[in-house]
PDB file of C-alpha atoms in Angstrom:
ATOM      1  CA  GLU A 892      -3.024  15.639 -10.661  1.00  0.00           C
ATOM      2  CA  PRO A 893      -5.785  13.101  -9.930  1.00  0.00           C
ATOM      3  CA  GLU A 894      -5.658  11.572  -6.493  1.00  0.00           C
ATOM      4  CA  VAL A 895      -7.477   9.180  -4.207  1.00  0.00           C
ATOM      5  CA  THR A 896      -9.284  11.031  -1.424  1.00  0.00           C
ATOM      6  CA  GLN A 897     -10.417   9.553   1.867  1.00  0.00           C
ATOM      7  CA  THR A 898     -12.751  10.812   4.567  1.00  0.00           C
ATOM      8  CA  PRO A 899     -12.671  11.256   7.455  1.00  0.00           C
ATOM      9  CA  SER A 900      -8.970  11.683   8.150  1.00  0.00           C
ATOM     10  CA  HIS A 901      -9.489  10.528  11.720  1.00  0.00           C
ATOM     11  CA  GLN A 902     -12.355   8.609  13.293  1.00  0.00           C
ATOM     12  CA  VAL A 903     -12.739   7.722  16.932  1.00  0.00           C
ATOM     13  CA  THR A 904     -15.388   5.172  17.753  1.00  0.00           C
ATOM     14  CA  GLN A 905     -16.542   3.105  20.691  1.00  0.00           C
ATOM     15  CA  MET A 906     -15.990  -0.627  20.659  1.00  0.00           C
ATOM     16  CA  GLY A 907     -18.987  -2.384  19.154  1.00  0.00           C
ATOM     17  CA  GLN A 908     -20.037   0.564  17.013  1.00  0.00           C
ATOM     18  CA  GLU A 909     -20.278   0.490  13.253  1.00  0.00           C
ATOM     19  CA  VAL A 910     -17.999   2.700  11.166  1.00  0.00           C
ATOM     20  CA  ILE A 911     -17.992   3.564   7.498  1.00  0.00           C
ATOM     21  CA  LEU A 912     -14.795   4.761   5.882  1.00  0.00           C
ATOM     22  CA  ARG A 913     -15.180   6.591   2.602  1.00  0.00           C
ATOM     23  CA  CYS A 914     -13.002   6.844  -0.456  1.00  0.00           C
ATOM     24  CA  VAL A 915     -13.212   8.551  -3.815  1.00  0.00           C
ATOM     25  CA  PRO A 916     -10.878   6.672  -6.170  1.00  0.00           C
ATOM     26  CA  ILE A 917      -9.274   8.240  -9.218  1.00  0.00           C
ATOM     27  CA  SER A 918     -12.106   8.781 -11.663  1.00  0.00           C
ATOM     28  CA  ASN A 919     -11.217   6.485 -14.567  1.00  0.00           C
ATOM     29  CA  HIS A 920      -9.819   3.683 -12.414  1.00  0.00           C
ATOM     30  CA  LEU A 921     -11.379   0.240 -12.412  1.00  0.00           C
ATOM     31  CA  TYR A 922      -9.745  -1.624  -9.531  1.00  0.00           C
ATOM     32  CA  PHE A 923     -10.249  -0.590  -5.924  1.00  0.00           C
ATOM     33  CA  TYR A 924      -8.597  -1.714  -2.738  1.00  0.00           C
ATOM     34  CA  TRP A 925      -8.626  -1.351   0.999  1.00  0.00           C
ATOM     35  CA  TYR A 926      -5.470  -1.865   3.008  1.00  0.00           C
ATOM     36  CA  ARG A 927      -4.747  -1.308   6.658  1.00  0.00           C
ATOM     37  CA  GLN A 928      -1.609  -0.477   8.597  1.00  0.00           C
ATOM     38  CA  ILE A 929      -1.379  -1.027  12.307  1.00  0.00           C
ATOM     39  CA  LEU A 930       0.928   1.549  13.893  1.00  0.00           C
ATOM     40  CA  GLY A 931       4.548   0.817  13.096  1.00  0.00           C
ATOM     41  CA  GLN A 932       3.796  -2.206  10.957  1.00  0.00           C
ATOM     42  CA  LYS A 933       3.606  -2.976   7.276  1.00  0.00           C
ATOM     43  CA  VAL A 934       0.696  -2.292   4.962  1.00  0.00           C
ATOM     44  CA  GLU A 935      -1.700  -5.266   4.865  1.00  0.00           C
ATOM     45  CA  PHE A 936      -4.115  -6.136   2.089  1.00  0.00           C
ATOM     46  CA  LEU A 937      -7.785  -6.367   3.058  1.00  0.00           C
ATOM     47  CA  VAL A 938      -9.854  -6.551  -0.114  1.00  0.00           C
ATOM     48  CA  SER A 939      -9.904  -5.808  -3.820  1.00  0.00           C
ATOM     49  CA  PHE A 940     -13.001  -4.838  -5.801  1.00  0.00           C
ATOM     50  CA  TYR A 941     -13.508  -4.977  -9.535  1.00  0.00           C
ATOM     51  CA  ASN A 942     -16.545  -4.925 -11.790  1.00  0.00           C
ATOM     52  CA  ASN A 943     -18.849  -4.263  -8.822  1.00  0.00           C
ATOM     53  CA  GLU A 944     -17.812  -7.250  -6.814  1.00  0.00           C
ATOM     54  CA  ILE A 945     -15.113  -8.415  -4.443  1.00  0.00           C
ATOM     55  CA  SER A 946     -12.343 -10.025  -6.477  1.00  0.00           C
ATOM     56  CA  GLU A 947     -10.117 -11.050  -3.607  1.00  0.00           C
ATOM     57  CA  LYS A 948      -9.983 -10.733   0.167  1.00  0.00           C
ATOM     58  CA  SER A 949      -7.577 -11.590   2.937  1.00  0.00           C
ATOM     59  CA  GLU A 950      -8.201 -13.556   6.112  1.00  0.00           C
ATOM     60  CA  ILE A 951      -8.418 -10.243   7.960  1.00  0.00           C
ATOM     61  CA  PHE A 952     -11.515  -9.331   5.939  1.00  0.00           C
ATOM     62  CA  ASP A 953     -14.019 -11.385   7.911  1.00  0.00           C
ATOM     63  CA  ASP A 954     -17.801 -11.084   8.219  1.00  0.00           C
ATOM     64  CA  GLN A 955     -17.445  -7.855  10.177  1.00  0.00           C
ATOM     65  CA  PHE A 956     -16.151  -6.099   7.074  1.00  0.00           C
ATOM     66  CA  SER A 957     -17.987  -5.163   3.910  1.00  0.00           C
ATOM     67  CA  VAL A 958     -17.324  -2.933   0.922  1.00  0.00           C
ATOM     68  CA  GLU A 959     -19.637  -1.093  -1.374  1.00  0.00           C
ATOM     69  CA  ARG A 960     -19.513   1.141  -4.400  1.00  0.00           C
ATOM     70  CA  PRO A 961     -22.863   2.865  -3.914  1.00  0.00           C
ATOM     71  CA  ASP A 962     -22.517   5.168  -6.907  1.00  0.00           C
ATOM     72  CA  GLY A 963     -20.050   5.911  -9.689  1.00  0.00           C
ATOM     73  CA  SER A 964     -17.547   7.678  -7.506  1.00  0.00           C
ATOM     74  CA  ASN A 965     -17.509   6.453  -3.904  1.00  0.00           C
ATOM     75  CA  PHE A 966     -16.023   3.278  -2.463  1.00  0.00           C
ATOM     76  CA  THR A 967     -16.723   2.492   1.174  1.00  0.00           C
ATOM     77  CA  LEU A 968     -15.464   0.126   3.841  1.00  0.00           C
ATOM     78  CA  LYS A 969     -17.845  -0.751   6.650  1.00  0.00           C
ATOM     79  CA  ILE A 970     -16.849  -2.394   9.890  1.00  0.00           C
ATOM     80  CA  ARG A 971     -20.018  -3.640  11.567  1.00  0.00           C
ATOM     81  CA  SER A 972     -18.959  -4.005  15.181  1.00  0.00           C
ATOM     82  CA  THR A 973     -15.554  -2.533  15.835  1.00  0.00           C
ATOM     83  CA  LYS A 974     -13.004  -4.160  18.107  1.00  0.00           C
ATOM     84  CA  LEU A 975     -10.019  -2.592  19.813  1.00  0.00           C
ATOM     85  CA  GLU A 976      -7.697  -4.404  17.428  1.00  0.00           C
ATOM     86  CA  ASP A 977      -9.356  -2.716  14.454  1.00  0.00           C
ATOM     87  CA  SER A 978      -7.489   0.461  15.425  1.00  0.00           C
ATOM     88  CA  ALA A 979      -5.214   1.219  12.478  1.00  0.00           C
ATOM     89  CA  MET A 980      -4.705   3.443   9.452  1.00  0.00           C
ATOM     90  CA  TYR A 981      -6.988   2.358   6.642  1.00  0.00           C
ATOM     91  CA  PHE A 982      -5.881   3.141   3.117  1.00  0.00           C
ATOM     92  CA  CYS A 983      -7.936   3.099  -0.018  1.00  0.00           C
ATOM     93  CA  ALA A 984      -6.158   2.575  -3.332  1.00  0.00           C
ATOM     94  CA  SER A 985      -7.149   2.385  -6.966  1.00  0.00           C
ATOM     95  CA  SER A 986      -5.555   1.355 -10.227  1.00  0.00           C
ATOM     96  CA  GLY A 987      -6.501   1.735 -13.847  1.00  0.00           C
ATOM     97  CA  GLN A 988      -6.772  -0.420 -16.945  1.00  0.00           C
ATOM     98  CA  GLY A 989      -4.372  -3.345 -16.752  1.00  0.00           C
ATOM     99  CA  ASN A 990      -4.317  -3.109 -12.955  1.00  0.00           C
ATOM    100  CA  THR A 991      -0.732  -1.985 -12.797  1.00  0.00           C
ATOM    101  CA  GLU A 992       0.132   1.038 -10.666  1.00  0.00           C
ATOM    102  CA  ALA A 993      -1.881   1.376  -7.479  1.00  0.00           C
ATOM    103  CA  PHE A 994      -2.326   4.870  -6.042  1.00  0.00           C
ATOM    104  CA  PHE A 995      -3.102   5.322  -2.387  1.00  0.00           C
ATOM    105  CA  GLY A 996      -5.141   7.854  -0.473  1.00  0.00           C
ATOM    106  CA  GLN A 997      -3.926   9.692   2.605  1.00  0.00           C
ATOM    107  CA  GLY A 998      -5.671   7.243   4.898  1.00  0.00           C
ATOM    108  CA  THR A 999      -8.208   7.285   7.705  1.00  0.00           C
ATOM    109  CA  ARG A1000      -6.866   6.803  11.186  1.00  0.00           C
ATOM    110  CA  LEU A1001      -9.401   4.676  13.049  1.00  0.00           C
ATOM    111  CA  THR A1002      -9.181   4.626  16.817  1.00  0.00           C
ATOM    112  CA  VAL A1003     -11.456   2.220  18.679  1.00  0.00           C
ATOM    113  CA  VAL A1004     -11.843   2.972  22.378  1.00  0.00           C
TER     114      VAL A1004
ATOM    115  CA  GLY B 873       1.290 -16.996   2.489  1.00  0.00           C
ATOM    116  CA  GLN B 874       3.434 -14.745   0.345  1.00  0.00           C
ATOM    117  CA  GLN B 875       5.884 -12.613   2.220  1.00  0.00           C
ATOM    118  CA  LEU B 876       8.243  -9.866   1.115  1.00  0.00           C
ATOM    119  CA  ASN B 877      11.295  -9.221   3.252  1.00  0.00           C
ATOM    120  CA  GLN B 878      13.088  -5.935   2.964  1.00  0.00           C
ATOM    121  CA  SER B 879      16.604  -5.174   4.037  1.00  0.00           C
ATOM    122  CA  PRO B 880      17.981  -3.354   5.706  1.00  0.00           C
ATOM    123  CA  GLN B 881      15.203  -2.797   8.218  1.00  0.00           C
ATOM    124  CA  SER B 882      16.552   0.672   8.902  1.00  0.00           C
ATOM    125  CA  MET B 883      19.528   2.770   7.943  1.00  0.00           C
ATOM    126  CA  PHE B 884      21.158   6.014   8.962  1.00  0.00           C
ATOM    127  CA  ILE B 885      23.165   7.754   6.272  1.00  0.00           C
ATOM    128  CA  GLN B 886      24.885  11.066   5.743  1.00  0.00           C
ATOM    129  CA  GLU B 887      23.390  13.569   3.358  1.00  0.00           C
ATOM    130  CA  GLY B 888      24.908  13.095  -0.078  1.00  0.00           C
ATOM    131  CA  GLU B 889      25.477   9.374   0.292  1.00  0.00           C
ATOM    132  CA  ASP B 890      23.949   6.764  -1.979  1.00  0.00           C
ATOM    133  CA  VAL B 891      21.443   4.276  -0.559  1.00  0.00           C
ATOM    134  CA  SER B 892      20.645   0.717  -1.575  1.00  0.00           C
ATOM    135  CA  MET B 893      17.842  -1.441  -0.310  1.00  0.00           C
ATOM    136  CA  ASN B 894      16.270  -4.647  -1.489  1.00  0.00           C
ATOM    137  CA  CYS B 895      13.168  -6.734  -1.333  1.00  0.00           C
ATOM    138  CA  THR B 896      13.119 -10.516  -1.572  1.00  0.00           C
ATOM    139  CA  SER B 897      10.446 -13.150  -1.745  1.00  0.00           C
ATOM    140  CA  SER B 898      10.083 -16.889  -2.053  1.00  0.00           C
ATOM    141  CA  SER B 899       7.374 -16.302  -4.677  1.00  0.00           C
ATOM    142  CA  ILE B 900       7.544 -14.978  -8.214  1.00  0.00           C
ATOM    143  CA  PHE B 901       5.987 -11.605  -8.961  1.00  0.00           C
ATOM    144  CA  ASN B 902       4.921 -10.047 -12.240  1.00  0.00           C
ATOM    145  CA  THR B 903       4.959  -6.446 -11.078  1.00  0.00           C
ATOM    146  CA  TRP B 904       7.022  -4.632  -8.491  1.00  0.00           C
ATOM    147  CA  LEU B 905       6.139  -1.234  -7.101  1.00  0.00           C
ATOM    148  CA  TRP B 906       8.208   0.940  -4.779  1.00  0.00           C
ATOM    149  CA  TYR B 907       6.543   3.383  -2.405  1.00  0.00           C
ATOM    150  CA  LYS B 908       7.674   5.998   0.093  1.00  0.00           C
ATOM    151  CA  GLN B 909       5.631   6.693   3.205  1.00  0.00           C
ATOM    152  CA  ASP B 910       5.990   9.731   5.420  1.00  0.00           C
ATOM    153  CA  PRO B 911       4.628   9.621   9.008  1.00  0.00           C
ATOM    154  CA  GLY B 912       0.824   9.771   9.087  1.00  0.00           C
ATOM    155  CA  GLU B 913       0.567   9.767   5.309  1.00  0.00           C
ATOM    156  CA  GLY B 914      -0.357   7.274   2.642  1.00  0.00           C
ATOM    157  CA  PRO B 915       2.239   5.444   0.530  1.00  0.00           C
ATOM    158  CA  VAL B 916       3.351   7.464  -2.484  1.00  0.00           C
ATOM    159  CA  LEU B 917       4.254   5.553  -5.617  1.00  0.00           C
ATOM    160  CA  LEU B 918       7.861   6.079  -6.706  1.00  0.00           C
ATOM    161  CA  ILE B 919       8.602   3.523  -9.407  1.00  0.00           C
ATOM    162  CA  ALA B 920       6.791   0.666 -11.159  1.00  0.00           C
ATOM    163  CA  LEU B 921       8.550  -2.336 -12.742  1.00  0.00           C
ATOM    164  CA  TYR B 922       6.898  -4.792 -15.111  1.00  0.00           C
ATOM    165  CA  LYS B 923       9.575  -7.018 -16.623  1.00  0.00           C
ATOM    166  CA  ALA B 924      12.331  -9.228 -15.242  1.00  0.00           C
ATOM    167  CA  GLY B 925      15.660  -7.425 -15.541  1.00  0.00           C
ATOM    168  CA  GLU B 926      14.024  -4.040 -16.089  1.00  0.00           C
ATOM    169  CA  LEU B 927      15.902  -1.041 -14.738  1.00  0.00           C
ATOM    170  CA  THR B 928      13.853   2.133 -14.284  1.00  0.00           C
ATOM    171  CA  SER B 929      14.798   5.559 -12.986  1.00  0.00           C
ATOM    172  CA  ASN B 930      12.814   8.404 -11.500  1.00  0.00           C
ATOM    173  CA  GLY B 931      15.135  11.314 -10.795  1.00  0.00           C
ATOM    174  CA  ARG B 932      17.670  10.191  -8.187  1.00  0.00           C
ATOM    175  CA  LEU B 933      15.859   6.878  -7.719  1.00  0.00           C
ATOM    176  CA  THR B 934      16.660   3.747  -9.691  1.00  0.00           C
ATOM    177  CA  ALA B 935      14.903   0.431  -9.238  1.00  0.00           C
ATOM    178  CA  GLN B 936      15.458  -2.967 -10.769  1.00  0.00           C
ATOM    179  CA  PHE B 937      13.215  -5.976 -11.272  1.00  0.00           C
ATOM    180  CA  GLY B 938      15.351  -8.991 -10.391  1.00  0.00           C
ATOM    181  CA  ILE B 939      16.043 -11.612 -13.060  1.00  0.00           C
ATOM    182  CA  THR B 940      14.591 -14.394 -10.908  1.00  0.00           C
ATOM    183  CA  ARG B 941      11.396 -12.311 -10.450  1.00  0.00           C
ATOM    184  CA  LYS B 942      11.717 -12.961  -6.729  1.00  0.00           C
ATOM    185  CA  ASP B 943      13.471  -9.745  -5.831  1.00  0.00           C
ATOM    186  CA  SER B 944      13.763  -6.064  -6.526  1.00  0.00           C
ATOM    187  CA  PHE B 945      16.217  -3.327  -5.623  1.00  0.00           C
ATOM    188  CA  LEU B 946      15.948   0.388  -5.030  1.00  0.00           C
ATOM    189  CA  ASN B 947      18.848   2.821  -5.099  1.00  0.00           C
ATOM    190  CA  ILE B 948      18.773   6.462  -4.114  1.00  0.00           C
ATOM    191  CA  SER B 949      21.707   8.564  -5.209  1.00  0.00           C
ATOM    192  CA  ALA B 950      23.006  11.664  -3.426  1.00  0.00           C
ATOM    193  CA  SER B 951      20.489  11.483  -0.579  1.00  0.00           C
ATOM    194  CA  ILE B 952      18.923  14.658   0.789  1.00  0.00           C
ATOM    195  CA  PRO B 953      17.056  15.269   4.075  1.00  0.00           C
ATOM    196  CA  SER B 954      13.620  14.942   2.458  1.00  0.00           C
ATOM    197  CA  ASP B 955      14.440  11.340   1.502  1.00  0.00           C
ATOM    198  CA  VAL B 956      13.706  10.454   5.127  1.00  0.00           C
ATOM    199  CA  GLY B 957      10.793   8.054   5.424  1.00  0.00           C
ATOM    200  CA  ILE B 958       9.844   4.413   5.105  1.00  0.00           C
ATOM    201  CA  TYR B 959      10.316   2.730   1.753  1.00  0.00           C
ATOM    202  CA  PHE B 960       8.073  -0.191   0.884  1.00  0.00           C
ATOM    203  CA  CYS B 961       8.242  -2.599  -1.978  1.00  0.00           C
ATOM    204  CA  ALA B 962       5.013  -4.188  -3.165  1.00  0.00           C
ATOM    205  CA  GLY B 963       4.655  -7.170  -5.461  1.00  0.00           C
ATOM    206  CA  GLN B 964       1.799  -8.443  -7.552  1.00  0.00           C
ATOM    207  CA  GLY B 965       1.758 -12.098  -8.547  1.00  0.00           C
ATOM    208  CA  SER B 966       0.134 -13.924 -11.387  1.00  0.00           C
ATOM    209  CA  GLY B 967      -3.649 -14.261 -11.403  1.00  0.00           C
ATOM    210  CA  THR B 968      -4.182 -11.915  -8.482  1.00  0.00           C
ATOM    211  CA  TYR B 969      -5.312  -8.343  -8.093  1.00  0.00           C
ATOM    212  CA  LYS B 970      -3.665  -7.627  -4.778  1.00  0.00           C
ATOM    213  CA  TYR B 971      -0.279  -6.152  -4.007  1.00  0.00           C
ATOM    214  CA  ILE B 972       1.678  -7.668  -1.142  1.00  0.00           C
ATOM    215  CA  PHE B 973       3.733  -5.136   0.787  1.00  0.00           C
ATOM    216  CA  GLY B 974       7.196  -5.655   2.136  1.00  0.00           C
ATOM    217  CA  THR B 975       8.293  -5.102   5.706  1.00  0.00           C
ATOM    218  CA  GLY B 976       9.726  -1.668   4.922  1.00  0.00           C
ATOM    219  CA  THR B 977      13.092   0.059   5.150  1.00  0.00           C
ATOM    220  CA  ARG B 978      13.219   3.099   7.410  1.00  0.00           C
ATOM    221  CA  LEU B 979      15.672   5.673   6.096  1.00  0.00           C
ATOM    222  CA  LYS B 980      17.125   8.476   8.177  1.00  0.00           C
ATOM    223  CA  VAL B 981      19.402  11.078   6.655  1.00  0.00           C
ATOM    224  CA  LEU B 982      21.831  13.006   8.792  1.00  0.00           C
ATOM    225  CA  ALA B 983      22.526  16.502   7.520  1.00  0.00           C
TER     226      ALA B 983
END
């Protein structure tokens, strides 16, 4: 069964460092998302991406964040200068034609120290 | 902004019991999704609902899209230990790509 895959599963980084989280969405999907979940809290929307551009973003997704689809399969989230409060699980999701069901990856646990 | 409130926040039930949980909003949604999340894992899609009043089943799970389009309900019949986890609703409104997640219902099943 097709699935969304994310790497790495866990990333530890020093405050101020840049991190890139990687995702391979389901192959025929058109809509891509990043969400985050701070430990014990709900899943929060960060950004959606369609037709090679950001379609929507939340107030969390400030200038420190960027997304890219560098080729036909990968979808990345970059945090330029990490802060302690960026520590969270980051989930990539994708959905197909009609943008109905969104399927999530297993997540990357980001720990900023 | 849009907010989805789920109740109950948590529940302890005996194995074999039925479970009901709901998700309410002050905004109208066009699509409702229900997910289950195990610790350290990503949300797994359980059921998708696309029309007001729609009732959809997936095995022991049944979900309904509320008539007002501001709520949704999930029922689990004859619970088993592997039903343990956090259940999230997620809604998608008109003219938007994003899904808003609810606050979650943590389910614990006592064998």
